[in-house]
Coordinates of N, CA and C in Angstrom, one line a residue:
M1 N -13.7 -3.1 -5.1 CA -12.6 -3.6 -5.8 C -12.8 -5.0 -6.1
N2 N -12.2 -5.4 -7.3 CA -12.3 -6.8 -7.7 C -11.4 -7.7 -6.8
E3 N -11.4 -9.0 -7.1 CA -10.6 -9.9 -6.4 C -9.1 -9.4 -6.4
L4 N -8.4 -9.6 -5.3 CA -7.1 -9.0 -5.1 C -6.2 -10.0 -4.5
Q5 N -5.0 -10.2 -5.0 CA -4.0 -11.1 -4.4 C -2.7 -10.4 -4.2
L6 N -2.0 -10.9 -3.2 CA -0.6 -10.4 -2.9 C 0.4 -11.1 -3.8
S7 N 1.3 -10.3 -4.4 CA 2.4 -10.9 -5.2 C 3.4 -11.5 -4.2
T8 N 4.3 -12.3 -4.7 CA 5.4 -12.9 -3.9 C 6.2 -11.8 -3.3
H9 N 6.5 -10.8 -4.0 CA 7.3 -9.6 -3.5 C 6.5 -8.9 -2.4
A10 N 5.2 -8.7 -2.6 CA 4.5 -8.0 -1.5 C 4.5 -8.8 -0.2
I11 N 4.4 -10.1 -0.3 CA 4.4 -11.0 0.9 C 5.7 -10.8 1.6
Q12 N 6.8 -10.8 0.8 CA 8.2 -10.6 1.4 C 8.3 -9.3 2.1
M13 N 7.7 -8.3 1.4 CA 7.8 -6.9 2.0 C 7.0 -6.8 3.4
L14 N 5.9 -7.6 3.4 CA 5.1 -7.6 4.7 C 6.0 -8.1 5.8
H15 N 6.8 -9.2 5.6 CA 7.6 -9.7 6.6 C 8.8 -8.9 6.9
E16 N 9.5 -8.4 5.8 CA 10.7 -7.7 6.0 C 10.5 -6.3 6.7
R17 N 9.4 -5.7 6.3 CA 9.1 -4.3 6.8 C 8.1 -4.4 8.0
R18 N 7.8 -5.6 8.5 CA 7.0 -5.7 9.7 C 5.6 -5.0 9.5
I19 N 5.0 -5.2 8.4 CA 3.7 -4.6 8.1 C 2.6 -5.7 8.3
A20 N 1.6 -5.3 9.1 CA 0.5 -6.3 9.4 C -0.3 -6.4 8.1
E21 N -0.7 -7.6 7.7 CA -1.5 -7.8 6.5 C -2.9 -7.1 6.7
E22 N -3.4 -7.0 7.9 CA -4.7 -6.3 8.1 C -4.6 -4.8 7.7
W23 N -3.4 -4.2 7.9 CA -3.2 -2.8 7.5 C -3.4 -2.7 5.9
V24 N -2.8 -3.7 5.2 CA -2.9 -3.6 3.7 C -4.4 -3.6 3.3
W25 N -5.2 -4.5 3.9 CA -6.6 -4.6 3.5 C -7.3 -3.3 3.9
R26 N -6.9 -2.7 5.1 CA -7.5 -1.4 5.5 C -7.2 -0.3 4.5
V27 N -6.0 -0.3 4.0 CA -5.6 0.7 3.0 C -6.4 0.6 1.7
V28 N -6.5 -0.6 1.2 CA -7.2 -0.8 -0.1 C -8.7 -0.7 0.0
N29 N -9.2 -1.0 1.2 CA -10.7 -0.9 1.4 C -11.2 0.5 1.8
F30 N -10.3 1.2 2.5 CA -10.7 2.5 3.1 C -9.5 3.5 2.9
P31 N -9.1 3.8 1.7 CA -7.9 4.6 1.5 C -8.2 6.1 1.9
D32 N -7.1 6.8 2.3 CA -7.2 8.2 2.5 C -7.1 8.9 1.1
S33 N -6.4 8.2 0.2 CA -6.0 8.8 -1.1 C -5.7 7.7 -2.1
I34 N -6.0 7.9 -3.4 CA -5.7 7.0 -4.4 C -5.1 7.8 -5.6
E35 N -3.9 7.4 -6.1 CA -3.3 8.1 -7.2 C -3.0 7.1 -8.3
L36 N -3.0 7.5 -9.5 CA -2.5 6.7 -10.7 C -1.0 7.0 -10.8
G37 N -0.2 6.0 -10.6 CA 1.3 6.3 -10.6 C 1.8 6.3 -12.0
D38 N 3.1 6.8 -12.1 CA 3.8 6.8 -13.4 C 3.9 5.4 -13.9
D39 N 3.9 4.4 -13.1 CA 4.0 3.0 -13.4 C 2.7 2.5 -13.9
H40 N 1.6 3.3 -14.0 CA 0.3 2.9 -14.5 C -0.4 2.0 -13.5
N41 N 0.1 1.9 -12.3 CA -0.5 1.1 -11.2 C -1.3 2.1 -10.3
L42 N -2.3 1.6 -9.6 CA -3.0 2.5 -8.6 C -2.2 2.4 -7.3
H43 N -2.0 3.6 -6.7 CA -1.3 3.7 -5.4 C -2.3 4.1 -4.4
Y44 N -2.6 3.2 -3.5 CA -3.6 3.4 -2.4 C -2.7 3.9 -1.1
M45 N -3.2 4.9 -0.4 CA -2.4 5.4 0.7 C -3.4 5.7 1.9
K46 N -2.8 5.4 3.1 CA -3.6 5.6 4.3 C -2.6 5.8 5.4
A47 N -2.9 6.7 6.3 CA -2.1 6.9 7.6 C -2.5 5.7 8.5
I48 N -1.5 5.1 9.1 CA -1.7 4.0 10.0 C -1.3 4.4 11.4
L49 N -2.4 4.6 12.2 CA -2.2 5.1 13.5 C -1.3 4.3 14.4
E50 N -1.3 2.9 14.2 CA -0.5 2.0 15.0 C 1.0 2.2 14.7
R51 N 1.3 2.9 13.6 CA 2.7 3.2 13.3 C 3.0 4.7 13.3
G52 N 2.3 5.4 14.3 CA 2.6 6.8 14.5 C 2.0 7.7 13.4
G53 N 1.0 7.2 12.6 CA 0.5 8.0 11.5 C 1.3 8.0 10.2
R54 N 2.3 7.1 10.2 CA 3.0 6.9 8.9 C 2.1 6.5 7.8
V55 N 2.4 6.9 6.6 CA 1.5 6.6 5.5 C 1.9 5.3 4.8
L56 N 1.0 4.4 4.8 CA 1.3 3.1 4.1 C 0.8 3.2 2.7
R57 N 1.7 2.9 1.7 CA 1.4 2.9 0.3 C 1.3 1.5 -0.2
V58 N 0.2 1.1 -0.8 CA -0.1 -0.2 -1.4 C -0.3 0.0 -2.9
V59 N 0.6 -0.6 -3.7 CA 0.6 -0.4 -5.1 C -0.1 -1.6 -5.8
V60 N -1.1 -1.4 -6.6 CA -2.0 -2.4 -7.1 C -1.9 -2.3 -8.6
N61 N -1.7 -3.5 -9.3 CA -1.7 -3.6 -10.7 C -3.1 -4.1 -11.1
E62 N -3.9 -3.3 -11.7 CA -5.3 -3.6 -12.1 C -5.4 -4.1 -13.5
D63 N -4.2 -4.3 -14.2 CA -4.2 -4.8 -15.6 C -4.2 -6.3 -15.6
V64 N -4.1 -6.9 -14.5 CA -4.1 -8.4 -14.5 C -5.3 -8.9 -13.7
K65 N -5.7 -10.1 -13.9 CA -6.9 -10.7 -13.2 C -6.4 -12.0 -12.6
P66 N -6.5 -12.1 -11.3 CA -7.0 -11.1 -10.3 C -6.1 -10.0 -10.2
N67 N -6.6 -8.8 -9.8 CA -5.7 -7.7 -9.5 C -4.6 -8.1 -8.5
R68 N -3.4 -7.5 -8.7 CA -2.3 -7.9 -7.8 C -1.7 -6.8 -7.1
I69 N -1.5 -7.0 -5.8 CA -0.7 -6.0 -5.0 C 0.8 -6.3 -5.3
V70 N 1.4 -5.2 -5.9 CA 2.7 -5.4 -6.4 C 3.8 -5.2 -5.2
T71 N 3.6 -4.1 -4.4 CA 4.5 -3.8 -3.3 C 3.8 -3.0 -2.3
I72 N 4.4 -3.0 -1.1 CA 3.8 -2.3 0.1 C 5.0 -1.6 0.8
F73 N 4.8 -0.3 1.1 CA 5.8 0.3 1.9 C 5.3 1.6 2.6
F74 N 6.0 1.9 3.7 CA 5.7 3.2 4.4 C 6.4 4.3 3.6
D75 N 5.6 5.3 3.1 CA 6.2 6.3 2.3 C 6.6 7.5 3.2
R76 N 7.9 7.6 3.4 CA 8.5 8.6 4.3 C 8.2 10.0 3.8
R77 N 8.3 10.1 2.5 CA 8.0 11.4 1.9 C 6.6 12.0 2.2
L78 N 5.6 11.1 2.1 CA 4.3 11.5 2.4 C 4.0 11.7 3.8
T79 N 4.7 11.0 4.7 CA 4.5 11.2 6.1 C 4.9 12.6 6.5
R80 N 6.0 13.1 6.0 CA 6.4 14.5 6.3 C 5.4 15.5 5.7
E81 N 4.9 15.3 4.4 CA 4.0 16.2 3.8 C 2.7 16.2 4.5
W82 N 2.2 15.1 4.9 CA 0.9 15.0 5.6 C 0.9 15.6 7.0
K83 N 2.0 15.6 7.7 CA 2.1 16.1 9.0 C 2.3 17.6 9.1
Q84 N 2.6 18.2 8.0 CA 2.8 19.7 7.9 C 1.5 20.4 8.0

């Protein structure tokens, strides 16, 4: 992946949602899955064992340079699907 930076919103979400920055880099470097979202951003997903296997979604805008992490969140919908 090219150079990547966190947006101001993404940094706020790290703090508000108590997400370790190391997990974000783990998701983008070693994703379980990558999807092109309806928003035309890439959605990187990975189960985070330290959070009980919940799936962390990292949304990346690759249309800007450097590429920007737009937002970060635990996807409750995917957690249920992946555990079934």
